[in-house]
PDB file of C-alpha atoms in Angstrom:
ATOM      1  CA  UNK M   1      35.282  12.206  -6.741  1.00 53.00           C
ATOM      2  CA  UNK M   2      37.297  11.087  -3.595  1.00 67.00           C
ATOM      3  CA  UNK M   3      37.629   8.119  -1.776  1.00 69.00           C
ATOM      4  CA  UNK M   4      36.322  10.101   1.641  1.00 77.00           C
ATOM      5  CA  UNK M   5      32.797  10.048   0.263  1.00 79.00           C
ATOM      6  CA  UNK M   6      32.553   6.796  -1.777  1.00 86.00           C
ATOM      7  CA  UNK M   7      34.028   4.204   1.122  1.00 90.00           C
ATOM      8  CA  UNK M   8      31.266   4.962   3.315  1.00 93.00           C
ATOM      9  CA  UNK M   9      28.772   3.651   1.312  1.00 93.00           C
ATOM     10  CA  UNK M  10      30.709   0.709   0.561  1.00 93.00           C
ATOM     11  CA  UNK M  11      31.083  -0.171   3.885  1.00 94.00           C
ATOM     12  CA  UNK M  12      27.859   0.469   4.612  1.00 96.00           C
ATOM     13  CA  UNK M  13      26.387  -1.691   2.369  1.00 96.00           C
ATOM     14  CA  UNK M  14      28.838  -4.704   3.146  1.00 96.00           C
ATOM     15  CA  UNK M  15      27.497  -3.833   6.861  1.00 96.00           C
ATOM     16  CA  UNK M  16      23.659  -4.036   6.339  1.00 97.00           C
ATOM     17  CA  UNK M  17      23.794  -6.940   4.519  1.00 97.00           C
ATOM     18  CA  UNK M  18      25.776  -8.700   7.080  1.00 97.00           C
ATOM     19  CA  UNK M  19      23.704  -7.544   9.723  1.00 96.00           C
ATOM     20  CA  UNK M  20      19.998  -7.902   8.107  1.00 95.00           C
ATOM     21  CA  UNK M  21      20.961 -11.085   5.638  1.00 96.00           C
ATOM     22  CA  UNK M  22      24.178 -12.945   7.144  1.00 96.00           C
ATOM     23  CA  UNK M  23      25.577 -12.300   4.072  1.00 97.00           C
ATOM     24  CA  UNK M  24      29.346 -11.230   2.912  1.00 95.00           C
ATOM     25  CA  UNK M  25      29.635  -9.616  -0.775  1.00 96.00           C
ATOM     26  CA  UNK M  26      33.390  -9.717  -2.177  1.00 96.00           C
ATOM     27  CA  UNK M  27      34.429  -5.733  -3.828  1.00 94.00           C
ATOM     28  CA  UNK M  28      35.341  -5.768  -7.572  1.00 95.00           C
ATOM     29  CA  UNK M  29      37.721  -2.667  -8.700  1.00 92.00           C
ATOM     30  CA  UNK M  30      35.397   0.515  -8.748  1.00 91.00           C
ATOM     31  CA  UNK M  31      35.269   2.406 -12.484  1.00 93.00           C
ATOM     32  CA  UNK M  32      33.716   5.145 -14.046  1.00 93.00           C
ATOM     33  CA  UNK M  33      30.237   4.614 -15.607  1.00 93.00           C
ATOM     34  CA  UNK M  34      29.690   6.105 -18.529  1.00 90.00           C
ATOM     35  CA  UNK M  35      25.557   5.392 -19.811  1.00 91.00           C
ATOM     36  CA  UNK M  36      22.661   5.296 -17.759  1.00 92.00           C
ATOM     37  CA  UNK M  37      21.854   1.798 -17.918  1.00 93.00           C
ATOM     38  CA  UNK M  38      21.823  -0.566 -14.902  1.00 93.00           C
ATOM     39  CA  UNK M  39      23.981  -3.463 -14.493  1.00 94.00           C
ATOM     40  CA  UNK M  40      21.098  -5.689 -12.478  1.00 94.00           C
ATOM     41  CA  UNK M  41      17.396  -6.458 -12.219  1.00 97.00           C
ATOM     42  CA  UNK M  42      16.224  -3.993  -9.547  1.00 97.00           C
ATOM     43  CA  UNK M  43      17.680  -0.792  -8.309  1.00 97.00           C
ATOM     44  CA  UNK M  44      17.086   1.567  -5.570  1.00 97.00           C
ATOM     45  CA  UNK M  45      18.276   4.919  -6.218  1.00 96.00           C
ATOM     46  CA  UNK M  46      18.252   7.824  -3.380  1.00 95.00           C
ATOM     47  CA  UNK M  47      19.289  12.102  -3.986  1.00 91.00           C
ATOM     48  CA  UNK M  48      21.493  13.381  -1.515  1.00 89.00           C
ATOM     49  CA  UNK M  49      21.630  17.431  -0.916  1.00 88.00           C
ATOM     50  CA  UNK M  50      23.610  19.608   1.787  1.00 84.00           C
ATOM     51  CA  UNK M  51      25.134  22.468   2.288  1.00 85.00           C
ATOM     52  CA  UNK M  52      28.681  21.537   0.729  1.00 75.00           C
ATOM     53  CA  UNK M  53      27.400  18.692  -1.809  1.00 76.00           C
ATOM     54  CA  UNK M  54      24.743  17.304  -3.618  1.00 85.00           C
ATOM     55  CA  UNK M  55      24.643  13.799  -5.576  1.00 88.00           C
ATOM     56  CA  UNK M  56      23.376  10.609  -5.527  1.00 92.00           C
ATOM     57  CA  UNK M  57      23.398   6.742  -4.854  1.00 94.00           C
ATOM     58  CA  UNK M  58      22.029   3.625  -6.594  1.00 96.00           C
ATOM     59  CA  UNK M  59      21.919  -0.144  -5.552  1.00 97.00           C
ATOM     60  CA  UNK M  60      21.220  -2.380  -7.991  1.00 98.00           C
ATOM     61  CA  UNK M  61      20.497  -6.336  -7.361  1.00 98.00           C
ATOM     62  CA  UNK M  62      20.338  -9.124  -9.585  1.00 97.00           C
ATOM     63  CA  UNK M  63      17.291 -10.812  -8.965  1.00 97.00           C
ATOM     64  CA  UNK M  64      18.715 -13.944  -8.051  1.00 97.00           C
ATOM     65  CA  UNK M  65      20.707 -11.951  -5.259  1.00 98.00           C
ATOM     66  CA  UNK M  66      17.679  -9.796  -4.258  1.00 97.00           C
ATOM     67  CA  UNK M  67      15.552 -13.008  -3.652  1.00 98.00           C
ATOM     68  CA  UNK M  68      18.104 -14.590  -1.639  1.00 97.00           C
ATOM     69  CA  UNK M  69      17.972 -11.608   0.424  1.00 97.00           C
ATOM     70  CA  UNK M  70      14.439 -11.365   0.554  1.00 96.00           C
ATOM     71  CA  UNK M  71      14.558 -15.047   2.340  1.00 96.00           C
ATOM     72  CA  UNK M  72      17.129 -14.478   4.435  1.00 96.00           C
ATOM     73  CA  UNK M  73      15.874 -11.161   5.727  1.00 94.00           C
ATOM     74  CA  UNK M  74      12.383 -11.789   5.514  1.00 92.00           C
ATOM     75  CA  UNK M  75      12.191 -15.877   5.716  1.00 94.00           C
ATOM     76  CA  UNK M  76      10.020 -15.785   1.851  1.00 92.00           C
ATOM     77  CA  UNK M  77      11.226 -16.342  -1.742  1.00 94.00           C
ATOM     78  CA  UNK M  78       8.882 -14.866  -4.362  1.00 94.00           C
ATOM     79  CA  UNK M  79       9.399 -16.331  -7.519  1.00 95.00           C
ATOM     80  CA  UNK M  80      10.740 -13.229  -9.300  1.00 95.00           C
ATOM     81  CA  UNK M  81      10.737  -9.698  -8.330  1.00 96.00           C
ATOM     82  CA  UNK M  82       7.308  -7.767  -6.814  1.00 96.00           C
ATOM     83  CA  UNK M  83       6.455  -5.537  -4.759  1.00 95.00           C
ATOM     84  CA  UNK M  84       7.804  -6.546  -1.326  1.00 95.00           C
ATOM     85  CA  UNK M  85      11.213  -7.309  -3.269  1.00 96.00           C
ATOM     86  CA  UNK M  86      11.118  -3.699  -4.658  1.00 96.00           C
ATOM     87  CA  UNK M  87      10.568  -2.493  -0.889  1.00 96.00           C
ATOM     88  CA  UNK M  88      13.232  -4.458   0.445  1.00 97.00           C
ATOM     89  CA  UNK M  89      15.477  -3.028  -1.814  1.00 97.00           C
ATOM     90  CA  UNK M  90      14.306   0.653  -0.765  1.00 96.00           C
ATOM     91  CA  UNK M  91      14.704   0.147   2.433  1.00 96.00           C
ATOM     92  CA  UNK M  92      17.887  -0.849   2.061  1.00 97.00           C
ATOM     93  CA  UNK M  93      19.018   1.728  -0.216  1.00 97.00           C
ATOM     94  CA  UNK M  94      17.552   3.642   2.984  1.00 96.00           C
ATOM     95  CA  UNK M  95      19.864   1.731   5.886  1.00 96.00           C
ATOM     96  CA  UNK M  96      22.943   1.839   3.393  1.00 96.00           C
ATOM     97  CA  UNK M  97      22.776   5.553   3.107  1.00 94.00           C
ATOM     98  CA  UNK M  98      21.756   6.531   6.615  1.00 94.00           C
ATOM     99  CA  UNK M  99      24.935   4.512   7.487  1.00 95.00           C
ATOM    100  CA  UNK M 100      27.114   6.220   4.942  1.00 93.00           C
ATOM    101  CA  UNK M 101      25.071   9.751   6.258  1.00 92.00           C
ATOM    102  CA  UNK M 102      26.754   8.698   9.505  1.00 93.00           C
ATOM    103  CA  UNK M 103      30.429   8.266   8.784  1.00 92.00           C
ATOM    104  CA  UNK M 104      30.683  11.474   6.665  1.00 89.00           C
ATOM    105  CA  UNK M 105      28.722  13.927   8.872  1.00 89.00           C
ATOM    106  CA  UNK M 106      32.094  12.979  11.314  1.00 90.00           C
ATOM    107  CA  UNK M 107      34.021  14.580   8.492  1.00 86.00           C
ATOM    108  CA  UNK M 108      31.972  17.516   8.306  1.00 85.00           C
ATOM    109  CA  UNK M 109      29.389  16.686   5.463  1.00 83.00           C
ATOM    110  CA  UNK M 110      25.830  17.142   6.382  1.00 85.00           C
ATOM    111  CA  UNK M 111      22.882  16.030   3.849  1.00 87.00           C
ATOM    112  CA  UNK M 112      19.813  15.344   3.947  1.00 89.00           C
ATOM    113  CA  UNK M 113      18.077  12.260   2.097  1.00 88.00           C
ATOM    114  CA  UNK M 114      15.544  11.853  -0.422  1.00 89.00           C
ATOM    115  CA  UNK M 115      13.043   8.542   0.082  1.00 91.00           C
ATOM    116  CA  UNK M 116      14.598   6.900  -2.717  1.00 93.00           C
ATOM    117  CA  UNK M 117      12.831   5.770  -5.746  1.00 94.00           C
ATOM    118  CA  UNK M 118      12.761   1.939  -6.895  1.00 96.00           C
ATOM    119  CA  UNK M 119      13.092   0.915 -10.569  1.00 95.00           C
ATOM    120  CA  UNK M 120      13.227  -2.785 -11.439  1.00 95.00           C
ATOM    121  CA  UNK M 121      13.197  -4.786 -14.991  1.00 92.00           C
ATOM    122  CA  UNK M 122      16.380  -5.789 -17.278  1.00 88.00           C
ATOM    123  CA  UNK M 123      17.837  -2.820 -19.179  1.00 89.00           C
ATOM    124  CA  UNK M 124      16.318   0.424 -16.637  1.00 94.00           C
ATOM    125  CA  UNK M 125      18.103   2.857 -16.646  1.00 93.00           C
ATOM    126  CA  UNK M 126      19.443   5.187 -13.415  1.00 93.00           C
ATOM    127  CA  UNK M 127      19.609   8.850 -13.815  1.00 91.00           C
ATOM    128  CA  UNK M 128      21.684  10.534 -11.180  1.00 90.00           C
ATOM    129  CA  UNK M 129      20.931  13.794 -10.059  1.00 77.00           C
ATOM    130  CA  UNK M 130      24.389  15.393 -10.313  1.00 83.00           C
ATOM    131  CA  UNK M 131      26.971  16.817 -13.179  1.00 83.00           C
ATOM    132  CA  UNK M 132      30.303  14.849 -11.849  1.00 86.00           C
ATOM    133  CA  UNK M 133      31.606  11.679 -12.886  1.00 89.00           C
ATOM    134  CA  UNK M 134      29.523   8.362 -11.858  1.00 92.00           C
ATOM    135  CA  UNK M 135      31.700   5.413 -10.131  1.00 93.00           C
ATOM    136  CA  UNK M 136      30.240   2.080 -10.305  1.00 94.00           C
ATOM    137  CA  UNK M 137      31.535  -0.827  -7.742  1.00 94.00           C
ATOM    138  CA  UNK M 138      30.842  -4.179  -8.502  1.00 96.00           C
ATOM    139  CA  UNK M 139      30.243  -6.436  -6.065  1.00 97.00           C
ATOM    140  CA  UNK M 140      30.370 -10.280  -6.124  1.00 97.00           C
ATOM    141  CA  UNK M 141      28.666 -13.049  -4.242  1.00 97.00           C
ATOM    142  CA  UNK M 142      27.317 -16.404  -5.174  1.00 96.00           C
ATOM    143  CA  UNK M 143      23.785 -15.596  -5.796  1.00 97.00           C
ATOM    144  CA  UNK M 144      24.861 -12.886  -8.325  1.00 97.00           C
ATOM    145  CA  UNK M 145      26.303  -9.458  -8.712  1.00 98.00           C
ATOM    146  CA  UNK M 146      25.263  -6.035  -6.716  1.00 98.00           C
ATOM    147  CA  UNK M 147      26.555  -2.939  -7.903  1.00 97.00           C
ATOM    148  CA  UNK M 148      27.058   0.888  -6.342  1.00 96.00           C
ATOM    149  CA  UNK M 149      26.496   3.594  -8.154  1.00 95.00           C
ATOM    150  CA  UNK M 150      27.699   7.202  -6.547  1.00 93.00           C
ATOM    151  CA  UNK M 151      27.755  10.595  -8.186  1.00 91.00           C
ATOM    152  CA  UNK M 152      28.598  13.742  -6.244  1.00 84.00           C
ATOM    153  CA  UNK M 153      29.052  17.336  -6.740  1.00 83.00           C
ATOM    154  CA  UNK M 154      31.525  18.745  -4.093  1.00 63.00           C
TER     155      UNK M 154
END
């Protein structure tokens, strides 16, 4: 997969959550994924199709991090995850890939979004709705770890 379609959803998210939680995450080194087993508490996972490509796109939160966004975006803190954390989490999964939607349709690559579909509990699992090789990108921040997940057929 190249770099032209996974960097705008990295930037993208690094850009919503600045904008809708004051908050910076720090990259890790991208690598392939090879199961189907998330590497956090709650994901948000959303199909991509057009008329060149077709893939996909998790998030995936640690709780701790996905409450700590939940108060800074929304001004609660549940306890642990429910409901309103598991829509915050698609509707950022939404603003991340309309943002990434935007960068590459200036390239030339139109698609249209599925609403994504939220999973949340230790050990879910993320099936991808492509055939190509999955990269996962860590990222850091001190309320714990995020993680990208993007799969594309091109």
């Amino acid at each position: 997969m190249r770099a032209e379609f996974v960097n705008p959803f990295l930037a993208s998210l690094l850009n919503v959550l600045k904008t809708m939680a004051s908050m910076e995450l720090a990259p890790q080194k991208p690598r392939l994924k090879k199961d189907e087993v998330a590497r956090g508490d709650v994901s948000g996972l959303i199909g991509m199709v057009g008329p060149k490509t077709r893939g996909s796109m998790s998030i995936t939160f640690d709780e701790g991090l996905a409450l700590e966004i939940m108060q800074r975006m929304l001004g609660e803190r549940p306890h642990s995850i429910n409901e309103e954390v598991t829509d915050m989490v698609g509707e950022i999964t939404n603003m991340v890939t309309g943002g990434a939607k935007r960068i590459l349709a200036e390239k030339g690559y139109e698609f249209d979004m599925a609403t994504p579909a939220v999973v949340s509990g230790r050990g879910h699992t993320i099936t991808h709705k492509c055939d190509s090789a999955i990269i996962i990108m860590p990222f850091d921040s001190e309320y714990g770890k995020a993680f990208i997940e993007i799969c594309f057929d091109s």
